[in-house]
Tab-separated table of C-alpha atoms in Angstrom:
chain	number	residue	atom	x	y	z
W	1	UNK	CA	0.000	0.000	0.000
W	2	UNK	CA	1.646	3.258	-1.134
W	3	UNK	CA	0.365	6.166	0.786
W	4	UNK	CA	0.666	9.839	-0.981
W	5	UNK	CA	0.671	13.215	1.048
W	6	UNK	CA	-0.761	16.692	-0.373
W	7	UNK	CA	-0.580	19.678	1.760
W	8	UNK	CA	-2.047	22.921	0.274
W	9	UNK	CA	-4.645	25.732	1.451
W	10	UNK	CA	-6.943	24.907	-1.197
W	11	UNK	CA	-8.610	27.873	-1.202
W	12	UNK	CA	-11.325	29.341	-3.595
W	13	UNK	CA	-10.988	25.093	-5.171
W	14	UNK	CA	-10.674	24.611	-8.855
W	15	UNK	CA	-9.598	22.376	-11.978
W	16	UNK	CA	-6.039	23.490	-10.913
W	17	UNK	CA	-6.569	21.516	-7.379
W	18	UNK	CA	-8.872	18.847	-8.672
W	19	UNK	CA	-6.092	17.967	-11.670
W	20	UNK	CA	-3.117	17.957	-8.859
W	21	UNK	CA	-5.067	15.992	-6.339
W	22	UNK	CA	-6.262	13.758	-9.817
W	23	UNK	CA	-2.616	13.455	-10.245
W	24	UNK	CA	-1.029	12.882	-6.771
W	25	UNK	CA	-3.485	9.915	-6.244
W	26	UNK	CA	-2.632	8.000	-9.717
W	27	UNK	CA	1.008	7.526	-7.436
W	28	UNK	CA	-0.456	5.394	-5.212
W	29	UNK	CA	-3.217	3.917	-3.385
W	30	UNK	CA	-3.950	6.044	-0.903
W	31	UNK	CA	-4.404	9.934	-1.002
W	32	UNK	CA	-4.017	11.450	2.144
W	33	UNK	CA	-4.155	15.902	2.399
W	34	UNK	CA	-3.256	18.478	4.949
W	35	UNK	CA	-5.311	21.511	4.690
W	36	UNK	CA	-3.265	24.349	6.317
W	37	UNK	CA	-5.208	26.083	8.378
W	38	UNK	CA	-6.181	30.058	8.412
W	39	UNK	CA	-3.796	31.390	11.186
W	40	UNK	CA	-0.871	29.706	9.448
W	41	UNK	CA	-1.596	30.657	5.762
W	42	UNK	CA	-2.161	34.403	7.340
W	43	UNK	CA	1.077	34.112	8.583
W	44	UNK	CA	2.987	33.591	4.715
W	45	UNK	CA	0.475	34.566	2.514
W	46	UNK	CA	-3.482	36.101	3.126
W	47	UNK	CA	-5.741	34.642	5.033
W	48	UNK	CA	-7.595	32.341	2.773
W	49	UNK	CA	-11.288	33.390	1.534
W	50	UNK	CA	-12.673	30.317	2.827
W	51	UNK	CA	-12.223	29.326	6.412
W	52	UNK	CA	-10.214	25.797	6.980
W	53	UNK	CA	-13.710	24.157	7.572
W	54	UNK	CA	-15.237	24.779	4.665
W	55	UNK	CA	-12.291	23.995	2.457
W	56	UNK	CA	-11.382	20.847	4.388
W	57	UNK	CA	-15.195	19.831	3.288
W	58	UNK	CA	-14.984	20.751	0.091
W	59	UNK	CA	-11.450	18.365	-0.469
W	60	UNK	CA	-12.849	16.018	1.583
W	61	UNK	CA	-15.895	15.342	-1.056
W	62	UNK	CA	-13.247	15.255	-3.933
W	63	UNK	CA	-12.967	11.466	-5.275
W	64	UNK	CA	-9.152	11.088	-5.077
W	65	UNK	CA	-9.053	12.021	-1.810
W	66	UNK	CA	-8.927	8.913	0.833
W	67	UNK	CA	-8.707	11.265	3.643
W	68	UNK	CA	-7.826	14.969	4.755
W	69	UNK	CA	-7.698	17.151	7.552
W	70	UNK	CA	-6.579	20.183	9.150
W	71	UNK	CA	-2.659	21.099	10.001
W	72	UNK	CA	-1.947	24.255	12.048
W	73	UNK	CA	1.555	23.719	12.494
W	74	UNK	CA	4.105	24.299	9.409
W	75	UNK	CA	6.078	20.753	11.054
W	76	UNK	CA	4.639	18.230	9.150
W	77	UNK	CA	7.425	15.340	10.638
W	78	UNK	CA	4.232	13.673	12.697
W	79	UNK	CA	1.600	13.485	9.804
W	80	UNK	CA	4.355	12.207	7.482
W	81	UNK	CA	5.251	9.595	10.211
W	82	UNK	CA	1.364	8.800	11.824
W	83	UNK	CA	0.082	8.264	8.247
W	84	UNK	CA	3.247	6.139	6.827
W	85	UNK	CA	3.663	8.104	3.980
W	86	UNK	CA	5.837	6.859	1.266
W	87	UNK	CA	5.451	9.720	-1.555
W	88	UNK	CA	4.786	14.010	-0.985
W	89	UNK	CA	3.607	15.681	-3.895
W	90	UNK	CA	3.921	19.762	-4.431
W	91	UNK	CA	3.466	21.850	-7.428
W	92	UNK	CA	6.331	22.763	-9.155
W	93	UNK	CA	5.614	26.361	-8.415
W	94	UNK	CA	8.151	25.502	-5.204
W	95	UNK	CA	11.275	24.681	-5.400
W	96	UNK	CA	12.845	21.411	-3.600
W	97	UNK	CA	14.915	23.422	-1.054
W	98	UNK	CA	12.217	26.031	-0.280
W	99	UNK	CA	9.389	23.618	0.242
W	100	UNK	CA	11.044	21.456	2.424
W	101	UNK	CA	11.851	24.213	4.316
W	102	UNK	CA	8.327	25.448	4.228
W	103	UNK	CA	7.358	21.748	6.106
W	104	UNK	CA	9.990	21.687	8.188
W	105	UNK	CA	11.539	18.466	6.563
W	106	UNK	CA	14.757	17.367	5.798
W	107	UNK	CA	16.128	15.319	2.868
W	108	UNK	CA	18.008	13.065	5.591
W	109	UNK	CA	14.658	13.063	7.465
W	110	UNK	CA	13.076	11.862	3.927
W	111	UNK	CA	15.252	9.268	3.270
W	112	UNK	CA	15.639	8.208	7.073
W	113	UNK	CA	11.544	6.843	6.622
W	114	UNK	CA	11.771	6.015	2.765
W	115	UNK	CA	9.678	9.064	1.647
W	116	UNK	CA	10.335	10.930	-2.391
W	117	UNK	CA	9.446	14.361	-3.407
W	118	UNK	CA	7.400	14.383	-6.300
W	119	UNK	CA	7.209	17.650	-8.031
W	120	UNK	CA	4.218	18.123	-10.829
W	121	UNK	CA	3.774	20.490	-13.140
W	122	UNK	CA	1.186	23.360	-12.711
W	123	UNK	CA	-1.993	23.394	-14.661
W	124	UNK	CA	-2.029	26.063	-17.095
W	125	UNK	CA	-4.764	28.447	-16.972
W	126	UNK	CA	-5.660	28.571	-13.321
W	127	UNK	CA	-4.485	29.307	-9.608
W	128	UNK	CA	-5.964	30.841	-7.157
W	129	UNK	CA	-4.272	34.030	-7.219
W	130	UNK	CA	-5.665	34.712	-10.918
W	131	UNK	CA	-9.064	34.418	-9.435
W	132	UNK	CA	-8.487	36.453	-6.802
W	133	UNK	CA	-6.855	39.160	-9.991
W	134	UNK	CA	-10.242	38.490	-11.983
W	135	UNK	CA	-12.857	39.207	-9.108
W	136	UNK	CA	-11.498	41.808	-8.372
W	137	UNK	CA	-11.193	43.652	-12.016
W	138	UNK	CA	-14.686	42.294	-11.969
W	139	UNK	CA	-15.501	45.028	-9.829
């Protein structure tokens, strides 16, 4: 059983998640996804337009997903270990280095419990922050 780990905010959810989540899970059998909460994505980036309930619900009901829940710490050492992950999957917006960093992992820590980095590519077309850009020309 190979067990994959997404984290993400997952705010304002779209084709952009739903393809990387669609993606993530064809690596294994099990999808498993932190949602980080509001306080900590306030703290890097803006707090998200949907609180961490609703968008924990909303990837919870997505059909890749085996299970998901709520992170409020950027350490994610115990989820990786609790849920015997074998494979993390980012964007490639990140680079290896800086996301690590970001989760407060380690390569040596990776290879200590047998876990790879797997880096897809972006969907064209969509993110979040060009939805954010288009409501608000909307205006």
């Amino acid at each position: 059983m190979k067990n994959v780990y997404v984290i993400g905010v997952f705010d304002l959810f779209h084709f952009g998640h739903v393809e990387l989540l669609r993606r993530a899970k064809e690596l294994g059998d099990r999808l498993i996804v932190a949602i980080n909460g509001d306080e900590m994505v306030a703290s890097y980036k803006r707090r998200p337009f949907l609180s961490e309930q609703d968008r924990l619900e909303v990837v919870k009901a997505c059909r890749y997903v085996d299970d998901a829940f709520i992170i409020h710490e950027y350490d994610n050492k115990e989820y990786i270990k609790k849920y015997d992950i074998d494979i993390i999957v980012h964007g490639d917006d990140w680079d290896g280095e800086g996301y690590l960093k970001q989760i407060r992992v380690t390569p040596e820590f990776l290879e200590e419990h047998h876990v790879s980095m797997v880096y897809l590519p972006y969907t064209k077309g969509i993110s979040t922050s060009e939805l954010v850009e288009k409501i608000k020309a909307s205006k």
